[in-house]
Amino acid sequence: MIRVGVLGARGRVGVEVCKAVEAAADMELVAAVDQGDDIEGLTGAEVVVDFTHPDVVMKNLEWCISHGIHPVVGTTGFDEERLAAVRGWLERFPATNCLIAPNFGIAAVLMMHFAQQAARFFESAEIVELHHPNKADAPSGTARRTAELIAEARAKAGAAPMPDATTTGLDGARGADVGGVRVHAVRLAGLIAHQEVLLGGDGETLTIRHDTMNRAAFTPGVLLGVRRVREVPGLTVGLEHLLDL
Ligand SMILES: NC(=O)C1=CN([C@@H]2O[C@H](COP(=O)(O)OP(=O)(O)OC[C@H]3O[C@@H](n4cnc5c(N)ncnc54)[C@H](OP(=O)(O)O)[C@@H]3O)[C@@H](O)[C@H]2O)C=CC1
Ligand SMILES: O=C(O)C1=N[C@H](C(=O)O)C[C@H](O)C1
């Protein structure tokens, strides 16, 4: 039995993660911790799943790693500086590993993978992410990661800058620039989590769309991470590394 703790246990995703861990035959939910609870309650867990908030996740990770607990992290807001800090903590505690995934949905991981594969065949690529209005961050971690993957694929292929003759207009109208890829964030009541990757070329376009219908959709990926994190040394970023893509 894997002893699992959950941070953000009363949150939208945390609730689903607790249910999934409790239903898994090879796991035991030993601690469910949320805002105002004592993090020391996680002592005794082998793996901790974190779905909290970008403002608190770094403190949580430092605590878990320094206590020899392997974190599986869904919380977003990671940039290179944050990832470097996590790598530094893991170097000090080399028996501890960490998985950070901007999206634990299997279909979302495939969407990112397909976008990366397609990127080099098109002149233009833009991303539209659409989420519920209670989301803390913009753009989404998924959109930011997708843009990075597209930018990497374009650079590797020696692609020219994307055509864009815009010189005037309202600030923000062209979205955020992530490595040269424009990312547009929609926040709309009724939505959960969705993304379109728009690719355009000579006389044709390709749209890759992903839709999350409920938050239980993240749990098979989270359980996979919990099962595998102890075997994958150091820091792993992205669930794709645990899938045979
Ligand atoms: N990687 C993935 O597949 C996915 C990632 N996410 C990301 O996960 C994060 C959480 O999303 P979501 O569940 O919608 O958010 P919620 O706000 O619904 O849940 C977060 C929970 O964490 C609690 N919390 C805040 N600070 C702490 C703390 N220091 N210790 C313990 N608990 C704390 C919050 O309490 P309170 O409300 O009182 O502050 C809340 O109950 C976001 O960054 C989101 O982008 C979401 C979906 C999928
Ligand atoms: O906050 C959310 O809801 C989600 N956050 C993650 C992100 O920022 O990419 C994953 C998914 O989009 C849902």
XYZ file of N, CA and C and ligand atoms in Angstrom:
796
model
N 0.843 -1.208 0.000
C 0.000 0.000 0.000
C 0.875 1.253 0.000
N 0.560 2.188 -0.878
C 1.290 3.462 -0.905
C 0.556 4.425 0.034
N 1.311 4.995 0.970
C 0.704 5.938 1.929
C 0.683 7.336 1.295
N -0.525 7.840 1.035
C -0.686 9.081 0.260
C -1.299 10.186 1.118
N -0.724 11.388 1.011
C -1.329 12.579 1.606
C -1.791 13.504 0.494
N -2.812 14.298 0.764
C -3.309 15.256 -0.242
C -3.293 16.660 0.365
N -2.698 17.593 -0.341
C -2.684 19.015 0.033
C -3.654 19.757 -0.882
N -4.538 20.531 -0.278
C -5.611 21.161 -1.057
C -6.793 20.205 -1.130
N -6.954 19.408 -0.049
C -7.899 18.280 -0.047
C -9.360 18.703 -0.152
N -9.680 19.957 0.220
C -11.079 20.404 0.129
C -11.325 21.227 -1.134
N -10.324 21.351 -1.985
C -10.459 22.127 -3.217
C -11.191 21.355 -4.308
N -11.447 22.031 -5.426
C -12.202 21.416 -6.533
C -11.555 20.120 -7.011
N -10.234 20.130 -7.193
C -9.557 18.914 -7.663
C -9.197 18.016 -6.483
N -8.783 18.628 -5.368
C -8.359 17.841 -4.204
C -9.421 16.852 -3.741
N -10.676 17.273 -3.764
C -11.783 16.393 -3.353
C -11.805 15.132 -4.233
N -11.642 15.330 -5.532
C -11.667 14.189 -6.473
C -10.446 13.296 -6.264
N -9.301 13.910 -5.969
C -8.085 13.118 -5.739
C -8.264 12.260 -4.489
N -8.819 12.834 -3.417
C -9.042 12.053 -2.185
C -9.938 10.845 -2.474
N -11.014 11.075 -3.235
C -11.938 9.963 -3.571
C -11.200 8.873 -4.346
N -10.394 9.293 -5.318
C -9.697 8.318 -6.179
C -8.657 7.530 -5.383
N -7.954 8.210 -4.475
C -6.947 7.505 -3.658
C -7.659 6.503 -2.748
N -8.769 6.941 -2.153
C -9.497 6.031 -1.252
C -10.031 4.814 -1.996
N -10.361 4.991 -3.281
C -10.913 3.873 -4.076
C -9.830 2.970 -4.653
N -8.565 3.401 -4.604
C -7.483 2.610 -5.214
C -7.057 1.490 -4.257
N -6.992 0.275 -4.788
C -6.704 -0.890 -3.943
C -5.276 -0.876 -3.411
N -4.376 -0.163 -4.098
C -2.964 -0.177 -3.695
C -2.546 1.096 -2.953
N -3.534 1.913 -2.519
C -3.193 3.175 -1.829
C -4.005 3.342 -0.558
N -3.379 4.089 0.376
C -4.094 4.425 1.606
C -4.010 5.942 1.778
N -5.152 6.599 1.966
C -5.156 8.052 2.194
C -4.858 8.283 3.678
N -3.612 8.747 3.966
C -3.221 8.880 5.374
C -3.409 10.303 5.894
N -3.534 11.292 4.987
C -3.744 12.663 5.450
C -4.409 13.487 4.356
N -5.410 14.276 4.756
C -6.087 15.197 3.831
C -5.982 16.591 4.448
N -5.115 17.424 3.876
C -4.747 18.700 4.490
C -5.199 19.854 3.591
N -5.771 20.877 4.205
C -6.197 22.051 3.434
C -5.788 23.311 4.198
N -6.191 24.453 3.681
C -5.897 25.766 4.277
C -6.259 25.746 5.761
N -5.318 26.173 6.606
C -5.602 26.246 8.049
C -5.256 24.974 8.796
N -5.038 23.854 8.095
C -4.640 22.608 8.764
C -3.124 22.604 8.950
N -2.634 21.754 9.847
C -1.199 21.681 10.117
C -0.531 20.752 9.101
N 0.453 21.304 8.376
C 1.140 20.510 7.345
C 1.840 19.290 7.957
N 2.166 19.372 9.257
C 2.816 18.236 9.937
C 1.921 16.982 9.885
N 0.648 17.181 9.629
C -0.270 16.053 9.484
C 0.117 15.125 8.335
N 0.965 15.632 7.436
C 1.395 14.803 6.299
C 2.536 13.856 6.675
N 3.102 14.038 7.860
C 4.195 13.161 8.299
C 3.676 11.718 8.283
N 4.444 10.837 7.670
C 3.984 9.438 7.570
C 3.532 9.106 6.158
N 3.269 10.149 5.336
C 2.927 9.882 3.929
C 4.208 9.592 3.149
N 4.109 8.710 2.153
C 5.256 8.472 1.254
C 5.193 9.414 0.060
N 3.979 9.661 -0.398
C 3.748 10.528 -1.559
C 2.694 11.556 -1.160
N 2.923 12.836 -1.539
C 1.904 13.870 -1.300
C 1.478 14.473 -2.633
N 0.180 14.536 -2.838
C -0.385 15.165 -4.041
C -0.759 16.596 -3.688
N -0.282 17.569 -4.483
C -0.564 18.978 -4.204
C -1.420 19.612 -5.301
N -2.637 19.982 -4.943
C -3.499 20.819 -5.803
C -3.949 21.985 -4.935
N -3.071 22.994 -4.751
C -3.397 24.113 -3.858
C -3.471 25.424 -4.653
N -2.413 26.215 -4.592
C -2.428 27.553 -5.225
C -0.992 27.908 -5.578
N -0.789 28.591 -6.707
C 0.588 28.967 -7.079
C 1.331 29.740 -5.983
N 0.609 30.467 -5.127
C 1.287 31.274 -4.089
C 1.826 30.435 -2.932
N 1.321 29.206 -2.753
C 1.729 28.415 -1.574
C 2.479 27.140 -1.941
N 2.462 26.779 -3.222
C 2.981 25.456 -3.600
C 4.480 25.306 -3.313
N 5.257 26.390 -3.459
C 6.706 26.255 -3.255
C 7.022 25.905 -1.794
N 6.326 26.562 -0.880
C 6.531 26.269 0.547
C 6.155 24.804 0.838
N 5.061 24.355 0.249
C 4.632 22.962 0.439
C 5.696 21.996 -0.067
N 6.226 22.291 -1.253
C 7.220 21.382 -1.861
C 8.488 21.326 -1.025
N 8.925 22.473 -0.550
C 10.150 22.491 0.266
C 9.944 21.630 1.518
N 8.763 21.750 2.119
C 8.475 20.963 3.329
C 8.478 19.463 2.983
N 7.766 19.079 1.929
C 7.674 17.640 1.565
C 9.061 17.073 1.268
N 9.815 17.771 0.420
C 11.116 17.238 -0.007
C 12.054 17.124 1.195
N 12.044 18.125 2.064
C 12.949 18.076 3.222
C 12.517 17.015 4.230
N 11.296 16.497 4.095
C 10.837 15.394 4.959
C 10.873 14.055 4.225
N 11.518 14.023 3.050
C 11.673 12.754 2.317
C 10.389 12.231 1.700
N 9.424 13.130 1.486
C 8.135 12.729 0.892
C 8.141 13.132 -0.579
N 7.758 12.209 -1.467
C 7.765 12.474 -2.913
C 6.518 13.283 -3.306
N 6.669 14.509 -3.824
C 5.483 15.268 -4.240
C 5.039 14.941 -5.681
N 3.734 14.877 -5.840
C 3.106 14.785 -7.171
C 2.266 16.053 -7.281
N 2.651 16.949 -8.201
C 2.146 18.313 -8.148
C 1.300 18.668 -9.371
N 0.048 19.071 -9.099
C -0.809 19.563 -10.179
C -0.906 21.071 -10.172
N -0.586 21.675 -9.045
C -0.673 23.139 -8.935
C 0.194 23.790 -10.008
N -0.321 24.874 -10.563
C 0.357 25.525 -11.695
C 1.209 26.709 -11.217
N 1.773 27.437 -12.175
C 2.554 28.636 -11.846
C 4.050 28.396 -11.849
N 4.500 27.286 -12.466
C 5.935 26.989 -12.483
C 6.623 27.617 -13.693
N 7.693 28.382 -13.415
C 8.563 28.884 -14.477
C 9.952 28.277 -14.235
N 10.913 28.635 -15.051
C 12.260 28.041 -14.934
C 12.879 28.306 -13.568
N 12.627 29.503 -13.033
C 13.203 29.860 -11.729
C 12.673 28.943 -10.619
N 11.372 28.697 -10.647
C 10.773 27.810 -9.638
C 11.271 26.374 -9.799
N 11.356 25.924 -11.065
C 11.819 24.547 -11.298
C 13.263 24.398 -10.808
N 14.087 25.441 -11.000
C 15.485 25.386 -10.542
C 15.531 25.274 -9.018
N 14.634 25.987 -8.346
C 14.598 25.904 -6.872
C 14.240 24.480 -6.434
N 13.279 23.867 -7.112
C 12.875 22.495 -6.756
C 14.047 21.539 -6.993
N 14.734 21.717 -8.130
C 15.904 20.853 -8.415
C 16.949 20.992 -7.305
N 17.154 22.217 -6.832
C 18.121 22.469 -5.756
C 17.743 21.701 -4.493
N 16.468 21.730 -4.107
C 16.037 20.998 -2.904
C 16.220 19.496 -3.111
N 15.908 19.008 -4.311
C 16.035 17.562 -4.572
C 17.500 17.117 -4.519
N 18.405 18.012 -4.924
C 19.840 17.656 -4.847
C 20.260 17.473 -3.396
N 19.655 18.234 -2.503
C 19.994 18.103 -1.076
C 19.359 16.852 -0.466
N 18.301 16.337 -1.085
C 17.607 15.133 -0.575
C 17.476 14.144 -1.738
N 18.609 13.523 -2.158
C 18.626 12.752 -3.403
C 17.758 11.489 -3.392
N 17.294 11.069 -2.215
C 16.408 9.895 -2.190
C 14.957 10.286 -2.478
N 14.725 11.580 -2.670
C 13.351 12.063 -2.884
C 13.176 12.519 -4.330
N 12.050 12.164 -4.903
C 11.734 12.545 -6.294
C 10.512 13.455 -6.317
N 10.288 14.088 -7.463
C 9.144 15.002 -7.579
C 8.610 14.967 -9.018
N 7.289 14.886 -9.140
C 6.629 14.985 -10.450
C 5.757 16.237 -10.456
N 5.973 17.081 -11.456
C 5.137 18.274 -11.640
C 4.509 18.176 -13.029
N 3.183 18.211 -13.091
C 2.533 18.106 -14.408
C 1.509 19.226 -14.561
N 1.637 20.049 -15.598
C 0.663 21.128 -15.775
C -0.736 20.605 -16.077
N -0.826 19.365 -16.540
C -2.143 18.779 -16.778
C -2.045 17.265 -16.620
N -2.893 16.692 -15.748
C -2.889 15.250 -15.513
C -3.916 14.522 -16.386
N -4.655 15.255 -17.214
C -5.601 14.608 -18.123
C -4.833 13.926 -19.258
N -5.149 12.666 -19.508
C -4.414 11.921 -20.539
C -4.664 12.569 -21.914
N -5.915 12.972 -22.154
C -6.231 13.599 -23.448
C -5.532 14.949 -23.580
N -5.380 15.642 -22.471
C -4.675 16.933 -22.510
C -3.196 16.728 -22.850
N -2.613 15.677 -22.273
C -1.206 15.373 -22.573
C -1.059 15.038 -24.065
N -2.026 14.287 -24.584
C -1.985 13.956 -26.026
C -2.149 15.215 -26.873
N -3.040 16.117 -26.452
C -3.232 17.378 -27.191
C -1.909 18.148 -27.280
N -1.193 18.204 -26.159
C 0.099 18.926 -26.156
C 1.100 18.227 -27.070
N 1.101 16.895 -26.998
C 2.032 16.097 -27.807
C 1.750 16.290 -29.303
N 0.469 16.231 -29.670
C 0.107 16.396 -31.088
C 0.439 17.816 -31.579
N 0.228 18.803 -30.712
C 0.545 20.189 -31.091
C 2.043 20.336 -31.345
N 2.828 19.711 -30.490
C 4.285 19.771 -30.649
C 4.706 19.116 -31.971
N 4.080 17.964 -32.270
C 4.410 17.247 -33.506
C 4.033 18.057 -34.746
N 2.866 18.736 -34.670
C 2.334 19.436 -35.849
C 3.032 20.767 -36.114
N 3.605 21.359 -35.052
C 4.049 22.760 -35.105
C 4.961 23.072 -36.290
N 5.863 22.178 -36.619
C 6.873 22.499 -37.635
C 6.300 22.553 -39.054
N 5.062 22.061 -39.225
C 4.463 22.031 -40.560
C 3.667 23.296 -40.899
N 3.571 24.252 -39.954
C 2.692 25.409 -40.148
C 3.444 26.722 -39.945
N 3.010 27.763 -40.711
C 3.603 29.101 -40.549
C 3.225 29.733 -39.209
N 1.960 29.494 -38.808
C 1.408 30.193 -37.637
C 0.876 29.213 -36.606
N 0.998 29.593 -35.347
C 0.387 28.796 -34.265
C -0.036 29.750 -33.152
N -1.267 29.628 -32.695
C -1.730 30.403 -31.542
C -2.550 29.489 -30.638
N -2.649 29.877 -29.369
C -3.361 29.041 -28.394
C -4.474 29.856 -27.744
N -5.655 29.256 -27.665
C -6.764 29.847 -26.913
C -7.097 28.880 -25.789
N -6.889 29.318 -24.537
C -7.308 28.470 -23.409
C -8.549 29.071 -22.795
N -9.481 28.214 -22.358
C -10.773 28.671 -21.829
C -11.018 27.953 -20.503
N -11.258 28.714 -19.438
C -11.426 28.114 -18.111
C -12.558 28.765 -17.332
N -12.920 28.089 -16.226
C -13.889 28.616 -15.257
C -13.358 29.933 -14.669
N -14.252 30.838 -14.256
C -13.789 32.166 -13.801
C -13.141 32.181 -12.423
N -13.119 31.032 -11.704
C -12.454 31.012 -10.385
C -10.992 30.612 -10.481
N -10.513 30.436 -11.682
C -9.104 30.024 -11.844
C -8.179 31.155 -11.392
N -7.106 30.771 -10.647
C -6.219 31.787 -10.061
C -5.279 32.407 -11.081
N -4.809 31.618 -12.032
C -3.715 32.099 -12.890
C -4.112 32.170 -14.364
N -3.428 33.035 -15.084
C -3.578 33.128 -16.539
C -2.227 33.520 -17.139
N -1.802 32.919 -18.247
C -2.519 31.828 -18.876
C -2.406 30.551 -18.047
N -3.156 29.527 -18.438
C -3.109 28.252 -17.724
C -1.716 27.638 -17.843
N -1.395 26.765 -16.897
C -0.125 26.044 -16.964
C -0.047 25.202 -18.228
N -1.180 24.646 -18.618
C -1.223 23.818 -19.829
C -0.900 24.654 -21.070
N -1.508 25.853 -21.147
C -1.277 26.706 -22.324
C 0.180 27.157 -22.386
N 0.709 27.498 -21.217
C 2.102 27.954 -21.172
C 3.045 26.824 -21.635
N 2.772 25.612 -21.144
C 3.612 24.462 -21.524
C 3.451 24.130 -23.009
N 2.217 24.199 -23.509
C 1.981 23.918 -24.929
C 2.745 24.922 -25.791
N 2.695 26.195 -25.385
C 3.403 27.233 -26.155
C 4.902 26.963 -26.148
N 5.433 26.550 -24.997
C 6.878 26.249 -24.920
C 7.230 25.084 -25.850
N 6.376 24.062 -25.866
C 6.653 22.889 -26.717
C 6.605 23.275 -28.200
N 5.622 24.116 -28.557
C 5.509 24.573 -29.948
C 6.729 25.423 -30.312
N 7.114 26.324 -29.407
C 8.272 27.194 -29.674
C 9.540 26.356 -29.861
N 9.707 25.335 -29.010
C 10.886 24.446 -29.119
C 10.889 23.724 -30.473
N 9.722 23.211 -30.873
C 9.617 22.466 -32.140
C 9.910 23.382 -33.329
N 9.409 24.628 -33.255
C 9.653 25.579 -34.347
C 11.132 25.958 -34.417
N 11.739 26.170 -33.261
C 13.163 26.545 -33.242
C 14.004 25.403 -33.822
N 13.671 24.162 -33.423
C 14.419 22.982 -33.899
C 14.306 22.846 -35.416
N 13.136 23.218 -35.951
C 12.910 23.106 -37.401
C 13.425 24.329 -38.153
N 13.951 25.325 -37.422
C 14.446 26.556 -38.071
C 13.338 27.380 -38.681
N 12.153 27.357 -38.058
C 11.002 28.094 -38.613
C 11.222 29.605 -38.540
N 10.727 30.320 -39.546
C 10.787 31.791 -39.556
C 9.785 32.322 -38.530
N 9.960 33.588 -38.079
C 8.948 34.170 -37.175
C 7.563 34.109 -37.830
N 6.525 34.036 -37.007
C 5.167 33.924 -37.559
C 4.753 35.240 -38.208
N 4.019 35.187 -39.317
C 3.553 36.419 -39.947
C 2.571 37.153 -39.034
N 2.756 38.464 -38.859
C 1.841 39.280 -38.059
C 2.163 40.742 -38.328
N 1.285 41.413 -39.063
C 1.540 42.800 -39.460
C 0.940 43.802 -38.483
N 0.443 43.332 -37.322
C -0.211 44.241 -36.378
C 0.758 45.305 -35.874
N 0.380 46.571 -36.008
C 1.215 47.645 -35.450
C 0.421 48.550 -34.527
N -0.909 48.551 -34.629
C -1.704 49.415 -33.749
C -2.886 48.635 -33.199
N -3.438 49.123 -32.068
C -4.601 48.468 -31.480
C -4.574 48.586 -29.973
N -5.476 47.876 -29.305
C -5.550 47.925 -27.846
C -4.525 46.980 -27.239
N -3.920 47.402 -26.109
C -2.985 46.536 -25.385
C -3.680 45.224 -25.032
N -3.014 44.123 -25.215
C -3.553 42.828 -24.814
C -4.352 42.132 -25.898
N -4.690 42.852 -26.956
C -5.552 42.256 -27.982
C -4.889 41.049 -28.652
N -3.566 41.023 -28.672
C -2.873 39.894 -29.312
C -2.432 38.834 -28.304
N -2.938 38.945 -27.069
C -2.643 37.921 -26.067
C -1.239 38.036 -25.499
N -0.852 37.011 -24.710
C 0.491 36.987 -24.107
C 1.454 36.289 -25.058
N 2.713 36.738 -25.003
C 3.741 36.145 -25.865
C 4.541 35.137 -25.037
N 4.416 33.852 -25.370
C 5.194 32.812 -24.675
C 6.150 32.222 -25.706
N 7.389 32.656 -25.655
C 8.395 32.154 -26.610
C 8.018 32.421 -28.061
N 7.300 33.525 -28.301
C 6.909 33.863 -29.674
C 5.549 33.299 -30.064
N 4.933 32.519 -29.181
C 3.602 31.952 -29.466
C 2.563 32.750 -28.680
N 1.539 33.238 -29.360
C 0.501 34.042 -28.708
C -0.485 33.146 -27.969
N -0.779 33.515 -26.716
C -1.694 32.729 -25.875
C -2.817 33.645 -25.396
N -4.062 33.222 -25.626
C -5.246 34.010 -25.278
C -6.023 33.269 -24.186
N -6.367 33.967 -23.106
C -7.037 33.321 -21.968
C -8.472 33.823 -21.833
N -9.431 32.893 -21.896
C -10.856 33.211 -21.709
C -11.267 32.706 -20.329
N -12.012 33.507 -19.563
C -12.565 33.070 -18.272
C -14.070 33.220 -18.359
N -14.794 32.094 -18.324
C -16.231 32.129 -18.637
C -17.005 31.192 -17.715
N -18.070 31.724 -17.087
C -18.939 30.884 -16.257
C -19.452 29.710 -17.088
N -19.535 28.547 -16.458
C -20.043 27.362 -17.151
C -18.950 26.457 -17.668
N -17.733 27.010 -17.821
C -16.623 26.194 -18.344
C -15.890 25.488 -17.206
N -15.137 24.426 -17.567
C -14.183 23.818 -16.619
C -12.780 24.138 -17.141
N -12.290 23.355 -18.105
C -10.933 23.589 -18.638
C -10.885 23.096 -20.074
N -10.489 23.989 -20.986
C -10.540 23.698 -22.420
C -9.367 24.393 -23.105
N -8.962 23.879 -24.234
C -7.885 24.555 -24.977
C -7.984 24.237 -26.467
N -7.725 25.268 -27.270
C -7.599 25.055 -28.710
C -6.211 25.501 -29.147
N -5.554 24.655 -29.906
C -4.292 25.032 -30.543
C -4.619 25.226 -32.019
N -4.422 26.457 -32.497
C -4.739 26.805 -33.884
C -3.448 26.842 -34.683
N -3.401 26.072 -35.759
C -2.204 26.028 -36.606
C -2.630 26.420 -38.007
N -1.867 27.319 -38.640
C -2.280 27.796 -39.960
C -1.147 27.775 -40.956
N -1.484 27.423 -42.188
C -0.487 27.397 -43.259
C -1.085 27.906 -44.546
N -0.575 27.417 -45.646
C -0.966 27.915 -46.945
C -2.318 27.319 -47.352
N -3.391 28.079 -47.128
C -4.710 27.639 -47.595
C -5.395 26.604 -46.722
N -4.811 26.261 -45.566
C -5.515 25.330 -44.677
C -5.088 25.552 -43.232
N -5.975 25.147 -42.330
C -5.668 25.255 -40.898
C -5.973 23.925 -40.221
N -5.343 23.753 -39.074
C -5.617 22.583 -38.230
C -5.920 23.104 -36.834
N -7.019 22.624 -36.235
C -7.343 22.986 -34.854
C -7.318 21.726 -34.006
N -6.538 21.759 -32.932
C -6.507 20.641 -31.986
C -7.201 21.131 -30.722
N -8.309 20.499 -30.362
C -9.102 20.973 -29.218
C -9.199 19.907 -28.134
N -9.064 20.366 -26.903
C -9.224 19.471 -25.754
C -10.271 20.052 -24.811
N -11.167 19.190 -24.291
C -12.203 19.616 -23.341
C -12.172 18.725 -22.112
N -12.183 19.363 -20.941
C -12.308 18.625 -19.680
C -13.769 18.716 -19.254
N -14.423 17.570 -19.088
C -15.860 17.555 -18.781
C -16.130 17.520 -17.281
N -15.180 16.984 -16.490
C -15.307 16.986 -15.028
C -13.910 16.814 -14.425
N -13.802 17.122 -13.133
C -12.458 17.127 -12.521
C -11.975 15.734 -12.142
N -12.859 14.744 -12.171
C -12.406 13.363 -11.969
C -11.496 12.952 -13.125
N -11.589 13.681 -14.239
C -10.762 13.361 -15.417
C -9.267 13.456 -15.106
N -8.909 14.231 -14.084
C -7.481 14.378 -13.767
C -6.952 13.200 -12.944
N -7.856 12.404 -12.353
C -7.393 11.453 -11.325
C -6.654 10.216 -11.867
N -7.000 9.669 -13.027
C -6.173 8.533 -13.492
C -4.707 8.934 -13.677
N -4.480 10.143 -14.178
C -3.103 10.627 -14.347
C -2.424 10.855 -13.008
N -3.181 11.372 -12.043
C -2.610 11.598 -10.704
C -2.228 10.250 -10.074
N -3.113 9.265 -10.179
C -2.811 7.940 -9.586
C -1.589 7.316 -10.265
N -1.484 7.495 -11.579
C -0.286 7.003 -12.288
C 0.968 7.672 -11.698
N 0.898 8.979 -11.498
C 2.027 9.706 -10.915
C 2.373 9.189 -9.523
N 1.347 8.952 -8.712
C 1.573 8.448 -7.346
C 2.264 7.079 -7.405
N 1.822 6.244 -8.335
C 2.408 4.887 -8.435
C 3.854 4.923 -8.923
N 4.189 5.920 -9.770
C 5.498 5.893 -10.436
C 6.535 6.843 -9.848
N 6.132 7.855 -9.088
C 7.072 8.922 -8.711
C 8.273 8.393 -7.928
N 8.077 7.315 -7.149
C 9.189 6.826 -6.323
C 10.305 6.213 -7.157
N 9.977 5.820 -8.435
C 10.977 5.136 -9.293
C 11.696 6.090 -10.235
N 11.209 7.313 -10.395
C 11.778 8.211 -11.414
C 12.651 9.247 -10.701
N 13.981 9.149 -10.832
C 14.853 9.993 -10.016
C 14.738 11.490 -10.315
N 14.871 12.298 -9.267
C 14.933 13.751 -9.425
C 13.603 14.360 -9.812
N 13.683 15.423 -10.625
C 12.471 16.153 -11.023
C 11.992 15.716 -12.404
N 10.731 15.348 -12.484
C 10.107 15.051 -13.779
C 9.038 16.108 -14.021
N 9.094 16.755 -15.189
C 8.088 17.774 -15.527
C 7.257 17.251 -16.696
N 6.007 16.967 -16.423
C 5.094 16.506 -17.487
C 4.779 15.025 -17.355
N 3.492 14.714 -17.446
C 3.038 13.322 -17.335
C 3.479 12.489 -18.538
N 3.795 13.177 -19.654
C 4.173 12.450 -20.878
C 5.376 11.525 -20.636
N 6.210 11.879 -19.649
C 7.405 11.063 -19.376
C 7.045 9.713 -18.747
N 5.813 9.578 -18.255
C 5.377 8.316 -17.664
C 4.474 7.537 -18.619
N 4.246 8.087 -19.797
C 3.391 7.424 -20.786
C 4.272 7.000 -21.956
N 3.903 5.939 -22.618
C 4.710 5.444 -23.729
C 4.224 6.112 -25.021
N 4.521 7.432 -25.184
C 3.992 8.175 -26.351
C 4.821 7.916 -27.606
N -2.259 19.735 -13.310
C -3.562 19.535 -13.497
O -3.992 18.548 -14.123
C -4.533 20.507 -12.907
C -4.073 21.573 -12.199
N -4.928 22.416 -11.582
C -4.307 23.437 -10.748
O -4.426 23.010 -9.385
C -4.531 24.158 -8.535
C -5.786 24.025 -7.691
O -6.922 24.083 -8.530
P -8.406 23.949 -7.917
O -8.573 22.634 -7.222
O -9.339 24.327 -9.009
O -8.359 25.122 -6.816
P -9.234 25.284 -5.491
O -9.096 26.713 -5.086
O -10.597 24.713 -5.675
O -8.471 24.336 -4.445
C -7.292 24.659 -3.802
C -7.442 24.263 -2.338
O -6.183 24.438 -1.702
C -6.422 25.109 -0.468
N -5.207 25.730 0.004
C -4.765 26.999 -0.203
N -3.588 27.181 0.433
C -3.295 26.013 1.039
C -2.201 25.573 1.830
N -1.177 26.386 2.149
N -2.202 24.287 2.280
C -3.218 23.463 2.000
N -4.290 23.824 1.251
C -4.305 25.081 0.775
C -7.538 26.059 -0.799
O -8.149 26.577 0.358
P -8.851 28.057 0.286
O -9.883 27.965 -0.806
O -9.418 28.238 1.641
O -7.754 29.016 -0.064
C -8.451 25.147 -1.598
O -9.266 24.354 -0.770
C -4.487 25.370 -9.474
O -3.155 25.829 -9.586
C -4.951 24.792 -10.806
O -4.494 25.514 -11.915
C -6.272 22.261 -11.659
C -6.794 21.246 -12.392
C -5.985 20.270 -13.054
O -7.245 25.668 -12.825
C -7.723 24.745 -13.538
O -8.915 24.477 -13.544
C -6.801 23.988 -14.385
N -5.521 24.212 -14.288
C -4.507 23.575 -15.019
C -3.793 24.583 -15.912
O -3.610 25.735 -15.488
O -3.385 24.220 -17.012
C -4.973 22.344 -15.745
C -6.350 22.470 -16.333
O -6.298 23.374 -17.388
C -7.341 22.924 -15.259
